[in-house]
PDB file of C-alpha atoms in Angstrom:
ATOM      1  CA  UNK A   3      96.632  96.458  70.061  1.00 74.00           C
ATOM      2  CA  UNK A   4      93.296  97.552  71.442  1.00 82.00           C
ATOM      3  CA  UNK A   5      92.139  95.990  74.695  1.00 93.00           C
ATOM      4  CA  UNK A   6      88.413  95.352  74.993  1.00 95.00           C
ATOM      5  CA  UNK A   7      86.198  96.862  77.651  1.00 97.00           C
ATOM      6  CA  UNK A   8      84.071  94.043  79.114  1.00 97.00           C
ATOM      7  CA  UNK A   9      80.396  94.554  78.292  1.00 97.00           C
ATOM      8  CA  UNK A  10      79.514  94.201  81.980  1.00 97.00           C
ATOM      9  CA  UNK A  11      81.684  97.256  82.813  1.00 98.00           C
ATOM     10  CA  UNK A  12      80.828  99.576  79.926  1.00 97.00           C
ATOM     11  CA  UNK A  13      78.181 101.274  82.072  1.00 97.00           C
ATOM     12  CA  UNK A  14      81.014 102.819  84.084  1.00 98.00           C
ATOM     13  CA  UNK A  15      82.153 104.684  80.956  1.00 97.00           C
ATOM     14  CA  UNK A  16      78.764 105.746  79.650  1.00 95.00           C
ATOM     15  CA  UNK A  17      77.869 107.686  82.787  1.00 85.00           C
ATOM     16  CA  UNK A  18      76.928 109.402  84.668  1.00 95.00           C
ATOM     17  CA  UNK A  19      79.977 108.150  86.554  1.00 96.00           C
ATOM     18  CA  UNK A  20      82.723 110.615  87.389  1.00 96.00           C
ATOM     19  CA  UNK A  21      86.013 109.029  86.354  1.00 98.00           C
ATOM     20  CA  UNK A  22      89.565 109.888  87.290  1.00 98.00           C
ATOM     21  CA  UNK A  23      91.881 110.812  84.411  1.00 98.00           C
ATOM     22  CA  UNK A  24      95.608 110.484  85.091  1.00 98.00           C
ATOM     23  CA  UNK A  25      98.021 112.338  82.817  1.00 98.00           C
ATOM     24  CA  UNK A  26     101.758 112.994  82.925  1.00 98.00           C
ATOM     25  CA  UNK A  27     103.059 116.423  83.908  1.00 97.00           C
ATOM     26  CA  UNK A  28     106.128 117.840  82.180  1.00 95.00           C
ATOM     27  CA  UNK A  29     108.249 117.171  85.310  1.00 96.00           C
ATOM     28  CA  UNK A  30     107.260 113.471  85.313  1.00 94.00           C
ATOM     29  CA  UNK A  31     104.724 113.657  88.115  1.00 97.00           C
ATOM     30  CA  UNK A  32     101.156 112.463  87.617  1.00 98.00           C
ATOM     31  CA  UNK A  33      98.108 114.720  87.530  1.00 98.00           C
ATOM     32  CA  UNK A  34      94.772 113.105  88.396  1.00 98.00           C
ATOM     33  CA  UNK A  35      91.587 114.965  87.681  1.00 95.00           C
ATOM     34  CA  UNK A  36      87.898 113.949  87.863  1.00 97.00           C
ATOM     35  CA  UNK A  37      86.209 114.178  84.471  1.00 98.00           C
ATOM     36  CA  UNK A  38      83.036 113.260  82.663  1.00 98.00           C
ATOM     37  CA  UNK A  39      83.537 110.625  80.004  1.00 97.00           C
ATOM     38  CA  UNK A  40      81.863 108.685  77.264  1.00 97.00           C
ATOM     39  CA  UNK A  41      82.490 105.514  75.314  1.00 98.00           C
ATOM     40  CA  UNK A  42      81.958 104.957  71.585  1.00 97.00           C
ATOM     41  CA  UNK A  43      82.330 101.170  71.651  1.00 96.00           C
ATOM     42  CA  UNK A  44      86.085 101.353  71.019  1.00 96.00           C
ATOM     43  CA  UNK A  45      87.499 104.523  72.585  1.00 98.00           C
ATOM     44  CA  UNK A  46      87.065 106.242  75.927  1.00 98.00           C
ATOM     45  CA  UNK A  47      86.078 109.844  75.176  1.00 98.00           C
ATOM     46  CA  UNK A  48      86.976 112.813  77.355  1.00 98.00           C
ATOM     47  CA  UNK A  49      86.537 116.514  76.772  1.00 98.00           C
ATOM     48  CA  UNK A  50      88.385 119.576  77.991  1.00 98.00           C
ATOM     49  CA  UNK A  51      89.208 123.113  76.964  1.00 98.00           C
ATOM     50  CA  UNK A  52      92.236 123.945  74.860  1.00 98.00           C
ATOM     51  CA  UNK A  53      95.174 125.126  76.956  1.00 97.00           C
ATOM     52  CA  UNK A  54      94.159 123.528  80.251  1.00 97.00           C
ATOM     53  CA  UNK A  55      96.696 121.379  82.111  1.00 97.00           C
ATOM     54  CA  UNK A  56      95.009 118.136  80.959  1.00 97.00           C
ATOM     55  CA  UNK A  57      95.124 119.359  77.378  1.00 98.00           C
ATOM     56  CA  UNK A  58      98.797 120.300  77.539  1.00 98.00           C
ATOM     57  CA  UNK A  59      99.671 117.026  79.267  1.00 98.00           C
ATOM     58  CA  UNK A  60      97.873 114.799  76.741  1.00 98.00           C
ATOM     59  CA  UNK A  61      99.425 116.661  73.812  1.00 98.00           C
ATOM     60  CA  UNK A  62     102.915 116.199  75.282  1.00 98.00           C
ATOM     61  CA  UNK A  63     102.440 112.573  76.417  1.00 98.00           C
ATOM     62  CA  UNK A  64      99.480 110.581  75.094  1.00 98.00           C
ATOM     63  CA  UNK A  65      99.764 107.812  77.715  1.00 98.00           C
ATOM     64  CA  UNK A  66      96.867 108.124  80.167  1.00 98.00           C
ATOM     65  CA  UNK A  67      94.858 106.106  82.651  1.00 98.00           C
ATOM     66  CA  UNK A  68      91.139 106.336  83.312  1.00 98.00           C
ATOM     67  CA  UNK A  69      89.767 104.882  86.542  1.00 98.00           C
ATOM     68  CA  UNK A  70      86.012 104.459  86.911  1.00 98.00           C
ATOM     69  CA  UNK A  71      84.588 103.415  90.285  1.00 98.00           C
ATOM     70  CA  UNK A  72      80.980 102.283  90.528  1.00 98.00           C
ATOM     71  CA  UNK A  73      79.197 104.861  92.745  1.00 96.00           C
ATOM     72  CA  UNK A  74      76.890 102.094  94.004  1.00 96.00           C
ATOM     73  CA  UNK A  75      79.689  99.619  94.816  1.00 97.00           C
ATOM     74  CA  UNK A  76      83.229 100.945  95.381  1.00 96.00           C
ATOM     75  CA  UNK A  77      84.501  97.359  95.107  1.00 97.00           C
ATOM     76  CA  UNK A  78      83.521  97.343  91.423  1.00 98.00           C
ATOM     77  CA  UNK A  79      85.852  99.363  89.245  1.00 98.00           C
ATOM     78  CA  UNK A  80      87.453  99.583  85.827  1.00 98.00           C
ATOM     79  CA  UNK A  81      90.951 100.796  84.993  1.00 98.00           C
ATOM     80  CA  UNK A  82      91.770 101.631  81.386  1.00 98.00           C
ATOM     81  CA  UNK A  83      95.374 102.343  80.485  1.00 98.00           C
ATOM     82  CA  UNK A  84      95.698 103.668  77.010  1.00 98.00           C
ATOM     83  CA  UNK A  85      96.893 106.193  74.524  1.00 98.00           C
ATOM     84  CA  UNK A  86      95.244 109.344  73.255  1.00 98.00           C
ATOM     85  CA  UNK A  87      94.993 108.581  69.544  1.00 98.00           C
ATOM     86  CA  UNK A  88      93.024 111.632  68.474  1.00 98.00           C
ATOM     87  CA  UNK A  89      92.808 115.210  69.701  1.00 98.00           C
ATOM     88  CA  UNK A  90      90.217 117.199  67.792  1.00 98.00           C
ATOM     89  CA  UNK A  91      87.942 120.210  67.934  1.00 98.00           C
ATOM     90  CA  UNK A  92      85.545 118.494  65.520  1.00 98.00           C
ATOM     91  CA  UNK A  93      82.441 117.432  67.435  1.00 97.00           C
ATOM     92  CA  UNK A  94      83.850 118.609  70.773  1.00 98.00           C
ATOM     93  CA  UNK A  95      81.161 121.245  71.379  1.00 97.00           C
ATOM     94  CA  UNK A  96      78.382 118.739  70.728  1.00 98.00           C
ATOM     95  CA  UNK A  97      80.158 116.163  72.912  1.00 98.00           C
ATOM     96  CA  UNK A  98      80.421 118.467  75.947  1.00 98.00           C
ATOM     97  CA  UNK A  99      76.752 119.398  75.534  1.00 98.00           C
ATOM     98  CA  UNK A 100      75.808 115.678  75.488  1.00 97.00           C
ATOM     99  CA  UNK A 101      77.928 115.024  78.582  1.00 98.00           C
ATOM    100  CA  UNK A 102      76.400 118.030  80.334  1.00 97.00           C
ATOM    101  CA  UNK A 103      72.906 116.721  79.611  1.00 97.00           C
ATOM    102  CA  UNK A 104      73.873 113.273  80.923  1.00 97.00           C
ATOM    103  CA  UNK A 105      75.703 114.409  84.074  1.00 97.00           C
ATOM    104  CA  UNK A 106      73.806 117.508  85.179  1.00 97.00           C
ATOM    105  CA  UNK A 107      70.681 117.499  82.985  1.00 97.00           C
ATOM    106  CA  UNK A 108      71.647 120.817  81.368  1.00 97.00           C
ATOM    107  CA  UNK A 109      72.338 121.500  77.729  1.00 94.00           C
ATOM    108  CA  UNK A 110      74.146 123.384  76.466  1.00 96.00           C
ATOM    109  CA  UNK A 111      77.131 123.036  78.802  1.00 97.00           C
ATOM    110  CA  UNK A 112      76.643 125.937  81.265  1.00 97.00           C
ATOM    111  CA  UNK A 113      80.250 126.737  82.233  1.00 96.00           C
ATOM    112  CA  UNK A 114      81.709 127.558  78.828  1.00 94.00           C
ATOM    113  CA  UNK A 115      84.009 130.566  79.022  1.00 94.00           C
ATOM    114  CA  UNK A 116      83.984 133.265  76.325  1.00 95.00           C
ATOM    115  CA  UNK A 117      86.386 132.241  73.563  1.00 95.00           C
ATOM    116  CA  UNK A 118      86.832 128.749  75.013  1.00 97.00           C
ATOM    117  CA  UNK A 119      87.748 126.078  72.479  1.00 98.00           C
ATOM    118  CA  UNK A 120      86.513 122.601  73.417  1.00 98.00           C
ATOM    119  CA  UNK A 121      88.662 119.578  72.610  1.00 98.00           C
ATOM    120  CA  UNK A 122      87.614 115.928  72.269  1.00 98.00           C
ATOM    121  CA  UNK A 123      90.170 113.222  73.118  1.00 98.00           C
ATOM    122  CA  UNK A 124      89.807 109.636  71.936  1.00 98.00           C
ATOM    123  CA  UNK A 125      91.671 107.177  74.151  1.00 98.00           C
ATOM    124  CA  UNK A 126      92.503 103.746  72.740  1.00 98.00           C
ATOM    125  CA  UNK A 127      92.454 101.141  75.527  1.00 98.00           C
ATOM    126  CA  UNK A 128      95.710  99.170  75.657  1.00 98.00           C
ATOM    127  CA  UNK A 129      95.308  97.478  79.027  1.00 98.00           C
ATOM    128  CA  UNK A 130      92.051  96.984  80.873  1.00 98.00           C
ATOM    129  CA  UNK A 131      91.578  95.783  84.436  1.00 98.00           C
ATOM    130  CA  UNK A 132      88.066  95.150  85.698  1.00 98.00           C
ATOM    131  CA  UNK A 133      87.374  94.215  89.318  1.00 98.00           C
ATOM    132  CA  UNK A 134      84.339  93.350  91.365  1.00 95.00           C
ATOM    133  CA  UNK A 135      83.848  91.653  94.706  1.00 90.00           C
TER     134      UNK A 135
END
């Protein structure tokens, strides 16, 4: 079952808001890493390079959490617990260029390494918690 992202919190997923992505390490511990993200109206979208720790973790265990905190009000935040339902190279290069334009006003993405393969992850929300005070 897909949980819905409240319309009044979708801005936290469409940037430029740095979000925290939590994945599971092989030993059971949690890795949390700041990432850029997007939202397609159903899925939270994140991007990484093939072979990085996040990539290996999400391939081994698709259960992740994304936490977005409003940079203007730290008492307004959105937690999305979900499952990576697609891992693909298709469209990943264009996606990282779009995120780069949004977050740092540079396109193409300036930190691509030679031979780097970009990966796009689609996360299906299963539990959503939105908070504001």
